[in-house]
Amino acid sequence: MANPRVVSFLYSLKDPGGNLIDSTDDGEPFSYMEGVGQMIPGLESQMTALNKGDKKTLHVPFAQAYGERDETLVLEVPRDKFPVKELKIGDQFQVGNTPGGPPMTVADFNETTVTLDGNHPLAGVDLTFQVEVVETREATDQELAHGHAHGHHGHDH
Ligand code: ZN
């Protein structure tokens, strides 16, 4: 094939405890173009061997997924300096002047401090994907120019 492959697949994603983290439970496949970094590397490298109709369970260690946790990204902020009064664990905030930067997640809080975690929620987590490939095709020239796959049913942006 002249252009890279676009792979469309259904998946469910679980953590080592078997908790469901994410899935294509609406039945709409996820599509990606190979070789452009659209997918986590440890999943893409295993999926290059798969073709339409293949169903597999794939284990991706965190080093090939969202990386190790970085404890220097965990900050404690005085509660009275924090602009939001109603908090719950798991709330996400954009901090500082970094639009589009990774959000900080409220990891903990008490009367005096708020603990914010800038790690990706899946950093340090080994992932298990159950995948089913529903289509593979050659990327269109337009997709190649854009550097990403368009939707399973055609252009979607
Ligand atoms: Zn595009």
mmCIF file of C-alpha atoms and ligand atoms in Angstrom:
data_model
loop_
_atom_site.group_PDB
_atom_site.id
_atom_site.type_symbol
_atom_site.label_atom_id
_atom_site.label_comp_id
_atom_site.label_asym_id
_atom_site.label_seq_id
_atom_site.Cartn_x
_atom_site.Cartn_y
_atom_site.Cartn_z
ATOM 1 C CA MET A 1 0.000 0.000 0.000
ATOM 2 C CA ALA A 2 1.223 3.448 -0.803
ATOM 3 C CA ASN A 3 -0.259 5.139 2.234
ATOM 4 C CA PRO A 4 -0.264 3.905 5.835
ATOM 5 C CA ARG A 5 -3.101 1.819 7.150
ATOM 6 C CA VAL A 6 -6.157 3.229 8.907
ATOM 7 C CA VAL A 7 -7.463 0.761 11.477
ATOM 8 C CA SER A 8 -10.950 0.986 12.962
ATOM 9 C CA PHE A 9 -11.648 -1.058 16.068
ATOM 10 C CA LEU A 10 -13.946 -1.571 18.994
ATOM 11 C CA TYR A 11 -12.384 -1.861 22.421
ATOM 12 C CA SER A 12 -12.787 -2.017 26.118
ATOM 13 C CA LEU A 13 -10.010 -0.897 28.436
ATOM 14 C CA LYS A 14 -9.482 -2.231 31.945
ATOM 15 C CA ASP A 15 -6.996 -1.577 34.720
ATOM 16 C CA PRO A 16 -5.165 -4.404 36.541
ATOM 17 C CA GLY A 17 -8.053 -4.621 39.018
ATOM 18 C CA GLY A 18 -10.447 -5.398 36.171
ATOM 19 C CA ASN A 19 -12.215 -2.045 36.429
ATOM 20 C CA LEU A 20 -13.603 -0.751 33.153
ATOM 21 C CA ILE A 21 -11.874 2.547 32.311
ATOM 22 C CA ASP A 22 -13.137 3.228 28.808
ATOM 23 C CA SER A 23 -14.829 1.528 25.883
ATOM 24 C CA THR A 24 -16.510 2.036 22.536
ATOM 25 C CA ASP A 25 -19.755 1.030 24.200
ATOM 26 C CA ASP A 26 -21.769 3.203 21.803
ATOM 27 C CA GLY A 27 -20.732 0.773 19.046
ATOM 28 C CA GLU A 28 -18.887 3.493 17.125
ATOM 29 C CA PRO A 29 -15.369 2.249 16.339
ATOM 30 C CA PHE A 30 -12.243 4.263 17.060
ATOM 31 C CA SER A 31 -10.067 4.899 13.989
ATOM 32 C CA TYR A 32 -6.378 5.744 13.823
ATOM 33 C CA MET A 33 -3.684 6.029 11.184
ATOM 34 C CA GLU A 34 -0.582 3.908 11.718
ATOM 35 C CA GLY A 35 2.794 5.535 12.241
ATOM 36 C CA VAL A 36 1.716 9.037 13.272
ATOM 37 C CA GLY A 37 1.550 8.689 17.038
ATOM 38 C CA GLN A 38 -2.244 8.911 17.203
ATOM 39 C CA MET A 39 -2.306 5.929 19.575
ATOM 40 C CA ILE A 40 -0.352 4.895 22.628
ATOM 41 C CA PRO A 41 2.762 3.137 21.284
ATOM 42 C CA GLY A 42 2.364 -0.168 23.148
ATOM 43 C CA LEU A 43 -1.100 -0.679 21.715
ATOM 44 C CA GLU A 44 -0.292 0.353 18.152
ATOM 45 C CA SER A 45 2.790 -1.891 17.996
ATOM 46 C CA GLN A 46 0.680 -4.922 18.889
ATOM 47 C CA MET A 47 -2.176 -3.977 16.577
ATOM 48 C CA THR A 48 -0.040 -3.732 13.436
ATOM 49 C CA ALA A 49 -0.273 -7.548 13.308
ATOM 50 C CA LEU A 50 -4.088 -7.543 13.414
ATOM 51 C CA ASN A 51 -6.515 -7.584 10.530
ATOM 52 C CA LYS A 52 -10.251 -7.174 10.010
ATOM 53 C CA GLY A 53 -12.231 -9.562 12.180
ATOM 54 C CA ASP A 54 -9.417 -10.215 14.667
ATOM 55 C CA LYS A 55 -10.383 -10.161 18.344
ATOM 56 C CA LYS A 56 -7.580 -10.045 20.884
ATOM 57 C CA THR A 57 -6.749 -9.270 24.475
ATOM 58 C CA LEU A 58 -3.681 -7.028 24.535
ATOM 59 C CA HIS A 59 -1.662 -6.117 27.610
ATOM 60 C CA VAL A 60 0.138 -2.783 27.516
ATOM 61 C CA PRO A 61 2.558 -1.987 30.347
ATOM 62 C CA PHE A 62 2.349 1.605 31.575
ATOM 63 C CA ALA A 63 5.835 2.415 30.223
ATOM 64 C CA GLN A 64 4.396 1.923 26.712
ATOM 65 C CA ALA A 65 1.124 3.645 27.547
ATOM 66 C CA TYR A 66 0.879 6.837 29.618
ATOM 67 C CA GLY A 67 4.291 6.475 31.260
ATOM 68 C CA GLU A 68 5.452 6.504 34.827
ATOM 69 C CA ARG A 69 3.947 8.720 37.461
ATOM 70 C CA ASP A 70 5.989 11.855 38.160
ATOM 71 C CA GLU A 71 5.630 12.788 41.826
ATOM 72 C CA THR A 72 7.010 16.284 41.132
ATOM 73 C CA LEU A 73 3.687 16.964 39.393
ATOM 74 C CA VAL A 74 1.855 16.585 42.699
ATOM 75 C CA LEU A 75 1.328 19.967 44.368
ATOM 76 C CA GLU A 76 -0.209 21.119 47.609
ATOM 77 C CA VAL A 77 -2.082 24.406 47.469
ATOM 78 C CA PRO A 78 -3.437 26.225 50.522
ATOM 79 C CA ARG A 79 -7.190 25.720 50.588
ATOM 80 C CA ASP A 80 -7.886 29.430 51.138
ATOM 81 C CA LYS A 81 -5.836 30.318 48.007
ATOM 82 C CA PHE A 82 -7.786 27.868 45.876
ATOM 83 C CA PRO A 83 -10.439 29.720 43.834
ATOM 84 C CA VAL A 84 -12.986 26.906 43.906
ATOM 85 C CA LYS A 85 -14.714 26.275 47.224
ATOM 86 C CA GLU A 86 -16.809 23.215 46.413
ATOM 87 C CA LEU A 87 -14.352 20.373 45.761
ATOM 88 C CA LYS A 88 -14.495 16.681 45.219
ATOM 89 C CA ILE A 89 -11.759 14.167 44.535
ATOM 90 C CA GLY A 90 -11.331 13.661 40.796
ATOM 91 C CA ASP A 91 -12.339 17.222 39.832
ATOM 92 C CA GLN A 92 -10.066 18.581 37.107
ATOM 93 C CA PHE A 93 -8.781 22.119 36.738
ATOM 94 C CA GLN A 94 -6.663 23.976 34.238
ATOM 95 C CA VAL A 95 -3.943 25.642 36.293
ATOM 96 C CA GLY A 96 -1.841 28.621 35.254
ATOM 97 C CA ASN A 97 -1.505 30.007 31.757
ATOM 98 C CA THR A 98 -1.381 26.763 29.854
ATOM 99 C CA PRO A 99 -4.512 26.501 27.732
ATOM 100 C CA GLY A 100 -4.628 23.020 26.283
ATOM 101 C CA GLY A 101 -2.065 21.842 28.824
ATOM 102 C CA PRO A 102 -2.784 18.790 30.891
ATOM 103 C CA PRO A 103 -5.331 19.439 33.631
ATOM 104 C CA MET A 104 -4.590 19.005 37.327
ATOM 105 C CA THR A 105 -6.770 16.514 39.158
ATOM 106 C CA VAL A 106 -7.864 16.983 42.770
ATOM 107 C CA ALA A 107 -6.231 13.984 44.460
ATOM 108 C CA ASP A 108 -7.121 14.957 48.017
ATOM 109 C CA PHE A 109 -8.171 17.903 50.129
ATOM 110 C CA ASN A 110 -8.837 18.837 53.722
ATOM 111 C CA GLU A 111 -9.586 21.988 55.718
ATOM 112 C CA THR A 112 -6.238 23.602 54.957
ATOM 113 C CA THR A 113 -4.775 22.155 51.749
ATOM 114 C CA VAL A 114 -5.757 20.913 48.316
ATOM 115 C CA THR A 115 -3.553 18.233 46.716
ATOM 116 C CA LEU A 116 -3.404 18.525 42.925
ATOM 117 C CA ASP A 117 -1.983 15.830 40.670
ATOM 118 C CA GLY A 118 -0.742 16.796 37.182
ATOM 119 C CA ASN A 119 -0.136 13.232 36.078
ATOM 120 C CA HIS A 120 -2.303 11.663 33.412
ATOM 121 C CA PRO A 121 -4.926 9.659 35.316
ATOM 122 C CA LEU A 122 -3.556 6.498 33.653
ATOM 123 C CA ALA A 123 0.138 7.214 34.329
ATOM 124 C CA GLY A 124 1.677 4.234 36.104
ATOM 125 C CA VAL A 125 -1.272 1.989 35.235
ATOM 126 C CA ASP A 126 -0.834 -1.228 33.227
ATOM 127 C CA LEU A 127 -3.636 -1.461 30.694
ATOM 128 C CA THR A 128 -5.558 -4.389 29.258
ATOM 129 C CA PHE A 129 -7.403 -3.832 26.002
ATOM 130 C CA GLN A 130 -9.979 -6.164 24.513
ATOM 131 C CA VAL A 131 -10.000 -5.201 20.833
ATOM 132 C CA GLU A 132 -11.983 -6.184 17.768
ATOM 133 C CA VAL A 133 -10.784 -4.887 14.406
ATOM 134 C CA VAL A 134 -13.784 -3.930 12.275
ATOM 135 C CA GLU A 135 -11.997 -2.409 9.281
ATOM 136 C CA THR A 136 -8.557 -1.753 7.871
ATOM 137 C CA ARG A 137 -7.998 0.362 4.800
ATOM 138 C CA GLU A 138 -5.406 2.536 3.158
ATOM 139 C CA ALA A 139 -5.318 6.118 4.435
ATOM 140 C CA THR A 140 -6.606 8.710 1.993
ATOM 141 C CA ASP A 141 -4.264 11.415 0.743
ATOM 142 C CA GLN A 142 -6.299 13.923 2.758
ATOM 143 C CA GLU A 143 -5.839 11.924 5.964
ATOM 144 C CA LEU A 144 -2.130 11.664 5.238
ATOM 145 C CA ALA A 145 -1.958 15.441 4.750
ATOM 146 C CA HIS A 146 -3.851 16.025 8.016
ATOM 147 C CA GLY A 147 -1.761 13.472 9.922
ATOM 148 C CA HIS A 148 -4.759 11.684 11.427
ATOM 149 C CA ALA A 149 -7.505 9.271 10.511
ATOM 150 C CA HIS A 150 -10.949 10.553 9.744
ATOM 151 C CA GLY A 151 -14.003 8.808 11.138
ATOM 152 C CA HIS A 152 -15.057 5.301 10.318
ATOM 153 C CA HIS A 153 -17.764 6.709 8.041
ATOM 154 C CA GLY A 154 -15.697 9.470 6.461
ATOM 155 C CA HIS A 155 -14.688 13.005 7.258
ATOM 156 C CA ASP A 156 -15.838 14.115 10.691
ATOM 157 C CA HIS A 157 -14.385 17.565 11.266
HETATM 158 ZN ZN ZN B 1 -8.469 15.844 9.162
#
